[in-house]
Coordinates of N, CA and C in Angstrom, one line a residue:
S1 N -72.7 32.2 4.0 CA -72.4 32.4 3.1 C -71.4 30.9 2.5
A2 N -71.3 30.4 1.4 CA -69.9 29.4 1.1 C -68.8 29.9 1.0
G3 N -68.9 31.0 0.9 CA -67.3 31.5 1.2 C -67.0 32.6 2.7
S4 N -67.8 32.2 3.3 CA -67.7 32.5 4.6 C -66.9 31.3 5.7
P5 N -66.1 32.1 6.7 CA -65.8 30.6 8.0 C -66.9 29.8 7.9
A6 N -68.1 30.3 8.0 CA -69.0 29.3 8.7 C -69.4 28.4 7.3
G7 N -69.5 29.0 6.4 CA -69.9 28.0 5.2 C -68.8 27.0 5.1
A8 N -67.6 27.2 5.5 CA -66.4 26.4 5.1 C -66.9 25.1 5.8
A9 N -67.0 25.7 7.5 CA -66.9 24.8 8.3 C -68.4 23.7 8.1
A10 N -69.6 24.7 7.6 CA -70.6 23.5 7.2 C -70.3 22.3 6.5
Q11 N -69.5 23.2 5.3 CA -69.0 21.9 4.4 C -68.5 21.0 4.9
T12 N -67.6 21.3 5.9 CA -66.7 19.9 6.0 C -67.0 19.5 7.3
G13 N -68.2 20.0 7.8 CA -69.1 19.0 8.8 C -68.1 19.5 10.4
T14 N -67.7 20.5 10.7 CA -67.3 20.8 11.8 C -67.3 22.2 11.8
A15 N -67.7 22.4 13.5 CA -68.2 23.8 14.0 C -66.8 25.0 13.4
P16 N -67.2 26.2 13.9 CA -66.1 27.3 13.4 C -65.6 27.1 14.9
G17 N -64.2 27.3 14.9 CA -63.5 27.5 16.2 C -62.9 25.9 16.6
A18 N -63.3 24.7 16.4 CA -63.2 23.6 16.8 C -61.7 23.1 16.7
A19 N -61.3 22.8 17.6 CA -59.7 22.1 17.0 C -59.8 20.9 16.1
Q20 N -59.1 20.8 15.2 CA -58.7 20.0 14.2 C -58.1 18.6 15.0
P21 N -58.4 17.9 14.4 CA -57.6 16.4 14.8 C -56.2 16.4 15.1
P22 N -55.7 15.9 16.1 CA -54.3 15.6 16.0 C -53.7 14.9 15.0
Q23 N -52.5 15.3 14.4 CA -51.6 13.9 13.8 C -51.9 12.8 14.0
G24 N -51.7 12.5 15.4 CA -51.7 10.9 15.1 C -53.1 10.1 15.5
D25 N -54.2 10.8 15.2 CA -55.6 10.6 14.8 C -55.8 9.8 13.5
S26 N -55.1 10.7 12.3 CA -54.9 10.2 11.0 C -54.6 9.0 10.6
I27 N -55.1 8.3 9.4 CA -54.5 6.9 9.5 C -53.0 6.4 9.2
L28 N -52.5 7.5 8.5 CA -50.9 7.5 8.7 C -50.4 7.4 10.2
G29 N -51.0 8.2 10.9 CA -50.0 8.7 12.2 C -50.4 7.5 13.0
R30 N -51.8 6.7 13.0 CA -51.7 5.6 14.0 C -50.7 4.4 13.8
Y31 N -50.5 4.3 12.3 CA -49.6 3.2 12.0 C -48.1 3.8 12.2
F32 N -47.8 4.9 11.7 CA -46.2 5.3 11.3 C -45.9 6.1 12.4
G33 N -46.6 7.0 13.3 CA -46.5 7.6 14.2 C -46.7 9.2 13.7
F34 N -45.7 9.8 13.8 CA -45.6 11.5 13.5 C -45.5 11.4 11.9
V35 N -46.3 11.7 11.1 CA -46.2 11.8 9.7 C -46.2 13.3 9.4
P36 N -44.7 13.9 8.5 CA -44.7 15.4 8.0 C -45.9 15.6 7.3
T37 N -46.3 17.2 7.3 CA -47.3 17.4 6.8 C -47.1 18.4 5.7
S38 N -45.6 19.1 6.1 CA -45.0 19.8 4.9 C -43.3 19.9 5.0
F39 N -42.9 19.7 3.8 CA -41.5 19.4 3.8 C -40.5 20.4 3.2
T40 N -39.4 20.7 3.8 CA -38.4 21.7 3.9 C -37.4 21.7 2.1
A41 N -37.5 22.9 1.8 CA -36.7 22.5 0.4 C -35.2 22.1 0.6
R42 N -34.5 23.0 1.9 CA -33.1 22.4 2.3 C -32.9 21.1 2.7
I43 N -32.1 20.1 2.2 CA -31.5 18.8 2.5 C -30.2 18.8 2.9
P44 N -30.0 18.7 4.2 CA -28.7 18.8 4.8 C -27.6 17.5 3.8
R45 N -26.6 17.9 3.6 CA -25.5 17.0 2.8 C -24.0 17.8 3.0
D46 N -23.5 16.8 3.0 CA -22.2 17.1 2.8 C -21.3 16.8 1.6
E47 N -20.6 17.9 1.6 CA -19.6 17.6 0.5 C -18.3 16.7 0.6
V48 N -18.3 15.6 0.0 CA -17.1 14.6 0.1 C -16.0 15.2 -1.1
T49 N -15.1 15.6 -1.1 CA -14.3 16.3 -1.5 C -13.0 15.7 -1.0
Y50 N -11.7 16.0 -1.9 CA -10.4 15.9 -1.3 C -10.3 16.8 -0.6
G51 N -9.8 16.4 0.8 CA -9.5 17.6 1.8 C -10.8 18.1 2.6
S52 N -11.7 17.4 2.4 CA -12.9 18.1 3.0 C -12.9 17.1 4.7
R53 N -13.9 17.9 5.7 CA -13.4 17.1 7.0 C -14.5 16.0 6.9
R54 N -15.3 15.5 6.2 CA -16.0 14.4 5.8 C -15.6 13.0 5.5
L55 N -14.3 13.8 4.1 CA -13.7 12.4 4.0 C -12.7 11.9 5.0
E56 N -12.0 13.0 5.4 CA -10.9 12.9 6.6 C -11.7 12.1 7.5
Q57 N -12.9 11.9 8.0 CA -13.7 11.1 8.9 C -13.5 10.0 8.3
L58 N -14.2 9.5 7.2 CA -14.4 8.3 6.4 C -12.5 7.5 6.4
F59 N -11.9 8.1 6.1 CA -10.4 7.8 6.0 C -10.0 7.3 7.5
A60 N -10.4 8.2 8.2 CA -10.1 7.7 9.9 C -10.6 6.7 10.0
A61 N -11.7 6.4 10.0 CA -12.7 5.2 10.3 C -12.4 3.8 9.4
V62 N -11.8 4.1 8.5 CA -11.0 2.9 7.6 C -9.9 2.6 8.1
R63 N -9.4 3.2 8.9 CA -7.4 3.2 9.2 C -7.6 2.6 10.6
A64 N -8.9 3.0 11.4 CA -9.0 2.6 12.7 C -9.5 1.3 12.6
K65 N -10.7 1.0 12.2 CA -11.4 -0.6 12.0 C -11.3 -1.0 10.8
G66 N -10.2 -0.8 10.0 CA -9.9 -1.9 8.6 C -8.8 -2.6 8.9
K67 N -8.1 -2.4 9.5 CA -6.7 -2.3 9.4 C -6.6 -3.9 9.2
Y68 N -7.3 -4.9 10.2 CA -7.4 -6.3 10.2 C -8.7 -6.7 10.4
V69 N -8.9 -7.9 9.2 CA -10.2 -8.5 9.0 C -9.9 -10.1 9.2
R70 N -11.3 -10.9 9.3 CA -11.0 -12.1 9.3 C -12.4 -12.7 8.7
L71 N -11.9 -13.5 7.1 CA -13.2 -13.4 6.4 C -13.2 -15.1 5.7
F72 N -14.1 -15.4 5.8 CA -14.4 -16.6 5.0 C -15.1 -16.9 3.9
E73 N -14.6 -17.3 3.0 CA -15.3 -17.9 1.2 C -16.7 -18.4 1.9
R74 N -17.8 -17.8 1.0 CA -18.8 -18.2 1.3 C -18.9 -19.5 0.4
H75 N -19.5 -20.3 1.0 CA -19.8 -21.6 0.8 C -21.3 -22.1 0.2
V76 N -20.8 -22.2 -1.0 CA -22.7 -23.1 -1.5 C -22.6 -24.3 -1.8
P77 N -22.9 -25.0 -1.2 CA -23.0 -26.6 -2.0 C -23.6 -26.7 -2.6
E78 N -22.9 -27.6 -3.9 CA -23.6 -28.3 -4.7 C -24.5 -29.0 -4.9
Q79 N -24.8 -29.9 -3.9 CA -25.9 -30.6 -3.9 C -26.6 -29.6 -2.0
P80 N -27.8 -29.0 -1.9 CA -28.0 -28.9 -0.7 C -28.3 -29.6 -0.3
R81 N -28.6 -31.2 -0.6 CA -29.1 -32.1 0.5 C -27.8 -32.7 1.4
R82 N -26.5 -32.3 0.5 CA -25.2 -33.0 1.2 C -24.9 -32.4 2.5
T83 N -24.8 -33.4 3.3 CA -24.1 -32.4 4.3 C -22.5 -32.9 4.8
A84 N -21.5 -33.1 3.9 CA -20.3 -33.2 4.0 C -19.7 -32.1 4.1
T85 N -18.6 -31.8 5.1 CA -18.2 -30.9 5.2 C -17.0 -30.6 4.2
V86 N -16.4 -28.9 4.0 CA -15.7 -28.6 3.2 C -14.4 -28.2 3.6
P87 N -13.0 -28.6 3.3 CA -12.0 -28.2 4.3 C -11.6 -26.9 3.9
Y88 N -11.7 -25.9 4.5 CA -10.9 -24.6 4.6 C -9.3 -24.4 5.0
E89 N -8.6 -23.6 4.2 CA -7.1 -23.6 4.5 C -7.1 -22.0 4.8
T90 N -6.5 -21.5 5.7 CA -6.0 -20.7 6.1 C -5.3 -19.7 5.4
W91 N -4.8 -18.3 5.1 CA -4.0 -17.4 4.5 C -3.9 -16.0 5.3
L92 N -2.5 -16.0 5.9 CA -2.1 -14.8 6.2 C -2.0 -13.8 5.3
A93 N -2.4 -12.9 4.9 CA -2.5 -11.5 4.2 C -1.7 -10.3 4.6
V94 N -1.0 -9.5 4.4 CA -0.2 -8.4 4.6 C 0.1 -7.5 4.0
N95 N -0.6 -6.1 3.6 CA -0.2 -5.2 2.9 C 1.0 -4.3 3.3
Y96 N 2.1 -4.3 2.4 CA 3.2 -3.6 3.0 C 3.3 -2.5 2.0
K97 N 3.7 -1.3 2.4 CA 4.2 -0.2 2.1 C 5.8 0.0 1.8
V98 N 6.3 0.2 0.4 CA 7.7 0.5 0.4 C 8.1 1.4 0.3
E99 N 8.8 1.9 1.1 CA 9.4 4.0 0.6 C 11.1 3.8 0.5
L100 N 11.2 4.4 -0.9 CA 12.4 4.2 -1.3 C 12.8 5.7 -1.3
A101 N 13.5 6.1 -0.3 CA 13.8 7.9 -0.2 C 15.1 8.3 -0.1
C102 N 15.4 9.0 -0.2 CA 16.3 10.3 -0.7 C 16.1 11.4 -0.4
D103 N 16.4 12.3 -1.4 CA 15.7 13.9 -1.7 C 14.7 13.3 -2.7
M104 N 15.0 12.3 -3.4 CA 13.2 12.1 -4.0 C 12.9 10.8 -3.3
K105 N 11.9 10.4 -3.8 CA 11.0 9.2 -3.6 C 10.3 8.3 -4.2
R106 N 10.3 7.2 -4.0 CA 9.1 6.3 -4.8 C 8.5 5.3 -3.8
S107 N 7.2 5.2 -4.0 CA 6.3 4.5 -3.1 C 6.1 3.0 -3.5
E108 N 6.0 2.1 -3.1 CA 5.2 0.6 -4.0 C 4.4 0.0 -2.6
I109 N 3.2 -0.9 -3.3 CA 2.6 -1.4 -2.4 C 3.0 -2.9 -2.7
H110 N 3.0 -3.9 -2.0 CA 3.4 -5.4 -2.1 C 2.4 -6.0 -1.0
S111 N 1.6 -6.8 -1.7 CA 0.7 -7.7 -1.2 C 1.0 -9.0 -1.1
L112 N 1.1 -9.2 0.0 CA 1.6 -10.9 0.2 C 0.7 -11.8 1.1
G113 N 0.4 -12.7 1.2 CA 0.1 -14.0 1.6 C 0.8 -15.1 2.1
I114 N 0.6 -15.7 3.3 CA 1.1 -17.4 3.3 C 0.3 -17.8 4.0
Q115 N 0.6 -19.0 3.0 CA -0.6 -20.1 3.9 C 0.2 -20.6 4.9
L116 N -0.9 -20.9 6.1 CA -0.7 -21.3 7.3 C -0.4 -22.8 7.2
Q117 N -1.0 -23.2 6.5 CA -0.6 -24.9 6.7 C 0.8 -25.7 6.4
T118 N 1.1 -24.8 4.9 CA 2.2 -25.3 4.2 C 3.4 -24.2 4.0
G119 N 2.8 -23.0 4.5 CA 4.5 -22.0 4.1 C 4.4 -21.5 3.2
V120 N 3.3 -21.7 1.9 CA 3.5 -21.1 0.2 C 3.7 -19.7 0.6
I121 N 4.0 -18.9 0.3 CA 4.3 -17.4 -0.2 C 3.4 -17.3 -1.4
R122 N 2.1 -16.1 -1.4 CA 1.9 -15.9 -2.9 C 2.1 -14.3 -2.9
E123 N 2.5 -13.9 -4.2 CA 2.5 -12.1 -4.0 C 1.3 -11.8 -4.7
R124 N 1.1 -10.3 -4.4 CA -0.4 -9.8 -5.3 C -1.5 -10.5 -4.9
F125 N -1.1 -11.0 -3.5 CA -2.6 -11.5 -2.7 C -3.9 -10.9 -3.0
M126 N -3.8 -10.0 -2.9 CA -5.3 -9.6 -3.0 C -5.8 -9.6 -4.3
D127 N -5.0 -8.9 -5.2 CA -5.7 -9.9 -6.8 C -5.9 -11.0 -6.9
W128 N -5.4 -11.9 -6.2 CA -5.6 -13.7 -6.0 C -7.3 -13.6 -5.5
I129 N -7.3 -12.6 -4.6 CA -8.8 -12.8 -3.8 C -9.9 -12.2 -4.1
A130 N -9.5 -11.6 -5.2 CA -10.6 -9.8 -5.4 C -11.5 -11.0 -5.9
P131 N -11.8 -12.3 -7.1 CA -12.9 -12.7 -7.2 C -13.8 -13.5 -6.3
V132 N -12.9 -13.5 -5.3 CA -13.7 -14.7 -4.0 C -14.7 -13.8 -3.4
D133 N -16.0 -14.6 -3.4 CA -17.0 -14.0 -2.4 C -16.6 -14.2 -1.0
F134 N -16.5 -13.3 0.1 CA -16.3 -13.5 1.5 C -17.2 -13.2 2.5
T135 N -17.6 -13.8 3.7 CA -18.3 -13.4 5.0 C -17.6 -13.6 5.8
P136 N -18.2 -12.3 6.8 CA -17.6 -12.4 8.3 C -18.0 -13.9 9.0
Q137 N -18.8 -14.4 8.6 CA -19.2 -15.5 9.4 C -19.1 -16.6 8.7
L138 N -18.7 -17.8 9.4 CA -18.3 -19.6 9.4 C -19.2 -19.9 8.7
P139 N -19.4 -20.2 7.6 CA -20.5 -21.2 6.4 C -20.8 -22.2 7.7
A140 N -21.8 -22.7 7.2 CA -22.4 -24.0 7.4 C -21.8 -25.4 6.5
H141 N -21.3 -26.6 6.8 CA -20.5 -27.4 6.4 C -19.1 -27.2 5.8
V142 N -18.8 -26.5 7.1 CA -17.1 -25.8 6.7 C -16.1 -26.3 7.9
Y143 N -15.1 -26.6 7.6 CA -14.3 -26.7 9.0 C -12.5 -26.1 8.1
I144 N -12.2 -25.8 9.2 CA -11.1 -24.9 9.7 C -9.6 -25.7 9.2
T145 N -9.2 -25.9 8.5 CA -7.5 -27.2 8.6 C -6.7 -26.4 9.8
P146 N -6.1 -27.4 10.4 CA -5.4 -26.6 11.9 C -4.1 -26.1 11.4
D147 N -3.6 -25.0 11.5 CA -2.6 -24.2 11.3 C -1.4 -24.9 11.6
R148 N -0.5 -25.0 11.1 CA 1.0 -25.3 11.4 C 2.4 -24.3 11.2
I149 N 1.8 -23.2 11.1 CA 2.9 -22.1 11.2 C 2.1 -21.2 12.1
A150 N 2.5 -20.9 13.4 CA 2.2 -19.9 14.3 C 2.0 -18.2 13.3
L151 N 1.6 -17.3 14.2 CA 1.6 -16.2 13.5 C 2.6 -15.3 13.5
P152 N 3.5 -14.9 14.8 CA 5.2 -14.7 14.5 C 5.5 -15.2 13.6
R153 N 5.5 -16.1 13.2 CA 7.1 -17.0 12.5 C 6.1 -17.1 11.1
A154 N 5.0 -16.7 10.9 CA 4.2 -16.4 9.5 C 4.6 -14.7 9.0
V155 N 4.7 -14.3 10.0 CA 5.2 -12.4 9.5 C 6.6 -12.3 9.4
L156 N 7.2 -13.3 10.5 CA 9.1 -13.1 9.9 C 9.0 -13.8 8.4
Y157 N 8.4 -14.7 7.9 CA 8.9 -15.5 6.7 C 8.1 -14.1 5.9
L158 N 7.2 -13.9 5.6 CA 6.6 -12.8 4.9 C 7.6 -11.4 5.0
E159 N 8.0 -11.3 6.2 CA 9.4 -10.2 6.0 C 11.1 -10.4 5.4
E160 N 10.7 -11.6 5.6 CA 11.9 -12.4 5.0 C 12.2 -12.5 3.6
H161 N 10.8 -12.6 2.7 CA 10.6 -12.7 1.9 C 10.7 -11.3 0.9
L162 N 10.2 -10.3 1.6 CA 9.9 -9.2 1.2 C 11.3 -8.3 1.0
E163 N 12.1 -8.7 2.3 CA 13.7 -8.5 1.8 C 14.5 -8.6 1.2
S164 N 14.2 -9.8 1.0 CA 15.1 -10.4 -0.2 C 15.1 -10.3 -1.5
K165 N 13.6 -10.1 -2.1 CA 13.1 -9.2 -3.0 C 13.4 -7.7 -3.2
L166 N 14.0 -7.0 -2.1 CA 14.4 -5.5 -2.4 C 15.6 -5.8 -2.6
A167 N 16.4 -6.9 -1.9 CA 17.5 -6.8 -2.0 C 17.9 -7.0 -3.7
K168 N 17.2 -7.4 -4.5 CA 17.3 -7.4 -5.7 C 17.1 -6.4 -6.7
Y169 N 17.0 -5.8 -5.9 CA 16.7 -4.2 -6.9 C 17.7 -3.4 -7.3
D170 N 17.8 -2.6 -8.0 CA 19.2 -2.1 -8.8 C 19.0 -0.7 -8.2
H171 N 20.2 -0.5 -7.3 CA 20.4 0.5 -6.2 C 21.2 1.6 -6.1
R172 N 21.2 1.4 -7.7 CA 22.6 2.9 -8.2 C 21.4 4.3 -7.5
W173 N 20.4 4.0 -7.4 CA 19.8 5.3 -6.6 C 20.1 6.0 -5.7
A174 N 20.7 4.5 -5.0 CA 21.5 4.9 -3.4 C 22.6 5.5 -3.7
K175 N 23.5 4.8 -4.5 CA 24.8 5.2 -4.6 C 24.7 6.7 -5.4
E176 N 23.9 7.0 -6.1 CA 23.9 8.5 -6.6 C 23.3 9.2 -5.2
A177 N 22.8 9.0 -4.7 CA 22.2 9.7 -3.4 C 22.9 9.9 -2.7
Q178 N 24.1 9.2 -2.5 CA 25.6 9.2 -1.5 C 26.2 10.4 -2.4
L179 N 26.4 10.2 -3.2 CA 27.2 11.4 -3.8 C 26.5 12.7 -3.8
R180 N 25.6 12.4 -4.0 CA 24.8 14.2 -3.7 C 24.5 14.6 -2.3
L181 N 24.5 13.5 -1.5 CA 24.8 14.1 0.1 C 26.2 14.3 0.4
A182 N 27.4 13.9 -0.2 CA 28.8 14.1 0.0 C 29.1 15.6 -0.7
D183 N 28.4 15.9 -2.0 CA 28.8 17.2 -2.5 C 27.8 18.3 -1.6
E184 N 26.8 18.1 -1.1 CA 25.9 19.2 -0.5 C 26.8 19.3 1.2
Q185 N 27.6 18.2 1.6 CA 27.7 18.4 2.6 C 29.2 19.0 2.8
A186 N 30.0 18.8 1.5 CA 31.1 19.9 1.3 C 30.8 21.1 1.1
R187 N 29.6 21.3 0.6 CA 29.5 22.9 0.1 C 28.9 23.3 1.3
V188 N 28.6 22.9 2.3 CA 27.8 23.3 3.4 C 28.5 23.5 4.3
R189 N 29.9 22.6 4.4 CA 31.0 22.7 5.4 C 31.8 24.0 4.6
D190 N 32.0 23.9 3.4 CA 33.2 25.1 3.2 C 32.7 26.5 3.3
Y191 N 31.1 26.6 3.4 CA 30.6 27.8 3.6 C 30.5 28.4 5.1
Y192 N 29.8 27.2 5.9 CA 30.5 27.5 7.4 C 31.7 27.4 8.0
E193 N 32.7 26.7 7.7 CA 34.1 26.9 8.0 C 34.8 28.6 7.6
A194 N 34.4 29.0 6.5 CA 34.6 30.2 6.2 C 34.1 31.2 7.1
L195 N 32.9 31.1 7.2 CA 32.1 32.0 8.0 C 32.5 32.0 9.5
L196 N 33.0 30.8 9.9 CA 33.3 30.7 11.4 C 34.5 31.6 11.6
K197 N 35.6 31.5 10.6 CA 36.6 32.3 10.2 C 36.6 33.9 10.7
S198 N 35.4 34.6 10.2 CA 35.1 35.7 10.0 C 34.6 36.4 11.2
V199 N 33.6 35.5 11.9 CA 32.6 36.2 12.6 C 33.4 36.2 14.0
E200 N 32.7 37.6 15.0 CA 33.6 37.8 15.9 C 32.9 36.3 17.1
P201 N 34.0 36.4 18.1 CA 33.8 35.1 18.9 C 32.4 35.1 19.8
D202 N 31.7 36.4 19.8 CA 30.2 35.9 20.8 C 29.5 35.7 19.9
Q203 N 29.8 35.3 18.6 CA 28.6 35.1 17.7 C 29.0 33.4 16.9
R204 N 30.3 33.3 17.4 CA 30.2 31.7 17.0 C 29.4 30.5 17.4
P205 N 28.9 30.7 19.0 CA 28.0 29.6 19.1 C 26.6 29.4 18.2
D206 N 26.0 30.9 17.9 CA 24.9 31.0 17.2 C 25.3 30.5 15.5
I207 N 26.4 30.6 15.5 CA 26.6 30.2 13.8 C 27.0 28.3 13.8
E208 N 27.8 27.7 15.2 CA 27.9 26.6 15.1 C 26.3 26.1 15.0
A209 N 25.3 26.5 16.1 CA 24.4 26.1 16.4 C 23.6 25.6 14.6
Q210 N 23.4 26.7 13.6 CA 23.2 26.8 12.5 C 23.8 25.8 11.3
Y211 N 25.0 25.8 11.7 CA 25.8 24.7 11.1 C 25.6 23.4 11.4
A212 N 25.3 23.3 12.5 CA 24.8 21.4 13.0 C 23.5 21.4 12.4
G213 N 22.4 22.4 12.6 CA 21.5 22.0 12.5 C 20.8 21.7 10.8
R214 N 21.7 22.7 10.3 CA 21.9 22.3 8.3 C 22.4 21.0 8.2
S215 N 23.2 20.6 9.0 CA 23.9 19.2 8.7 C 23.0 18.5 8.6
R216 N 21.9 18.3 9.8 CA 20.9 17.5 10.3 C 20.1 17.5 8.8
E217 N 19.8 18.6 8.4 CA 18.5 18.9 7.4 C 19.4 17.8 6.3
I218 N 20.5 17.8 5.7 CA 21.0 17.3 4.9 C 21.4 16.1 5.0
E219 N 21.6 15.6 5.9 CA 21.8 14.1 6.0 C 20.4 13.6 5.9
W220 N 19.3 14.1 6.3 CA 18.0 13.4 6.3 C 17.4 13.7 5.0
Q221 N 17.9 14.5 4.1 CA 16.9 15.1 3.3 C 17.7 14.1 2.1
Y222 N 19.0 14.0 2.3 CA 19.7 13.3 1.4 C 20.4 11.6 1.5
R223 N 20.4 11.4 2.6 CA 20.7 10.0 3.0 C 19.8 8.8 2.3
P224 N 19.9 8.1 1.4 CA 19.1 7.2 1.3 C 18.8 5.9 2.1
R225 N 17.4 5.5 2.2 CA 16.8 4.5 3.2 C 15.8 4.1 2.3
I226 N 15.5 3.0 3.1 CA 14.2 2.1 2.5 C 13.1 1.9 3.8
R227 N 12.0 2.5 4.0 CA 11.4 2.1 5.0 C 10.0 1.3 4.7
I228 N 9.9 0.3 5.5 CA 8.8 -0.7 5.0 C 8.0 -0.6 6.5
S229 N 6.7 -0.4 5.9 CA 4.9 -0.5 6.9 C 4.0 -1.0 6.6
A230 N 3.1 -1.9 7.4 CA 2.5 -2.6 7.0 C 1.1 -1.7 7.4
I231 N 0.8 -1.7 5.9 CA -0.6 -0.8 6.0 C -2.1 -1.9 6.5
N232 N -2.5 -3.0 6.3 CA -3.4 -3.8 7.0 C -2.8 -5.1 6.8
C233 N -4.0 -5.8 7.3 CA -3.6 -7.7 7.3 C -5.1 -8.3 7.9
G234 N -5.0 -9.2 7.3 CA -6.0 -10.2 7.4 C -5.9 -11.8 7.3
L235 N -6.9 -12.4 7.9 CA -6.6 -13.9 7.9 C -7.9 -14.1 6.8
F236 N -8.0 -15.3 5.6 CA -8.3 -15.1 4.9 C -8.5 -17.0 5.0
H237 N -10.0 -17.5 5.0 CA -10.3 -18.7 4.6 C -11.0 -19.0 3.8
V238 N -10.4 -19.8 2.6 CA -10.9 -20.2 1.8 C -10.9 -21.9 1.0
S239 N -11.9 -22.1 0.4 CA -11.7 -23.6 0.4 C -10.2 -24.2 -0.6
S240 N -9.5 -25.3 0.4 CA -8.7 -26.0 0.0 C -9.1 -26.6 -1.3
A241 N -10.3 -27.2 -1.8 CA -10.7 -28.2 -2.4 C -10.5 -27.3 -4.5
K242 N -10.8 -26.0 -4.2 CA -11.5 -25.0 -5.3 C -10.9 -23.6 -5.0
P243 N -9.4 -23.5 -4.9 CA -9.0 -22.5 -4.8 C -9.0 -21.6 -5.9
P244 N -9.2 -20.5 -5.3 CA -9.5 -19.0 -6.0 C -8.5 -19.4 -7.3
A245 N -9.2 -19.0 -8.9 CA -8.3 -19.4 -9.9 C -7.4 -17.7 -10.1
Y246 N -6.2 -17.4 -10.5 CA -5.3 -16.2 -10.7 C -4.3 -16.8 -11.5

């Protein structure tokens, strides 16, 4: 009958119990290899949220591989048939993190760039080159103008520029932090000196160790300081004939 297995085999043209053709014999299988016949409802995915392991992996990869870059402005000739070469100038860019710290802290990002042919320093450099289309490969019909400033000296110029800028800040915050430090040191000194007078001799070493540890903590917490660190840097080659507008 048509409803029996034999009837179904007769309709499809295959004998009962005959093996089905392997996946690779199908048209899709011949061209694309294995073709899944069923799909699972569950799709593996990672939640990328603050504090997630996947996001930390992304940040770690950027920190490890994105600290140093070398990019070239993409060059598109105005007349494709022209073969005249275009000069490119080189900028060293460094993004600095400045931390003004005491018992309070303020952080700033300073993006500086120095032209290695002239020594011109430009602030907010990343904003300046943001509209430029870059490529990691040297474009055709482009040559790089030779540098006149070595990289170590260029870095020194950027650091001197940043130090000169920070020296012009209003540093009343540091003086106020020094006053809070002195006040806290006096309070701790009065406490421990009175305590040392009243304890047994065998307890004095422990109290003195506590006093020294607390003094170091106060020094680290209240002492005003400025920390400067380089986040990342790069060499950017841009057209000297048409520098990016900013």
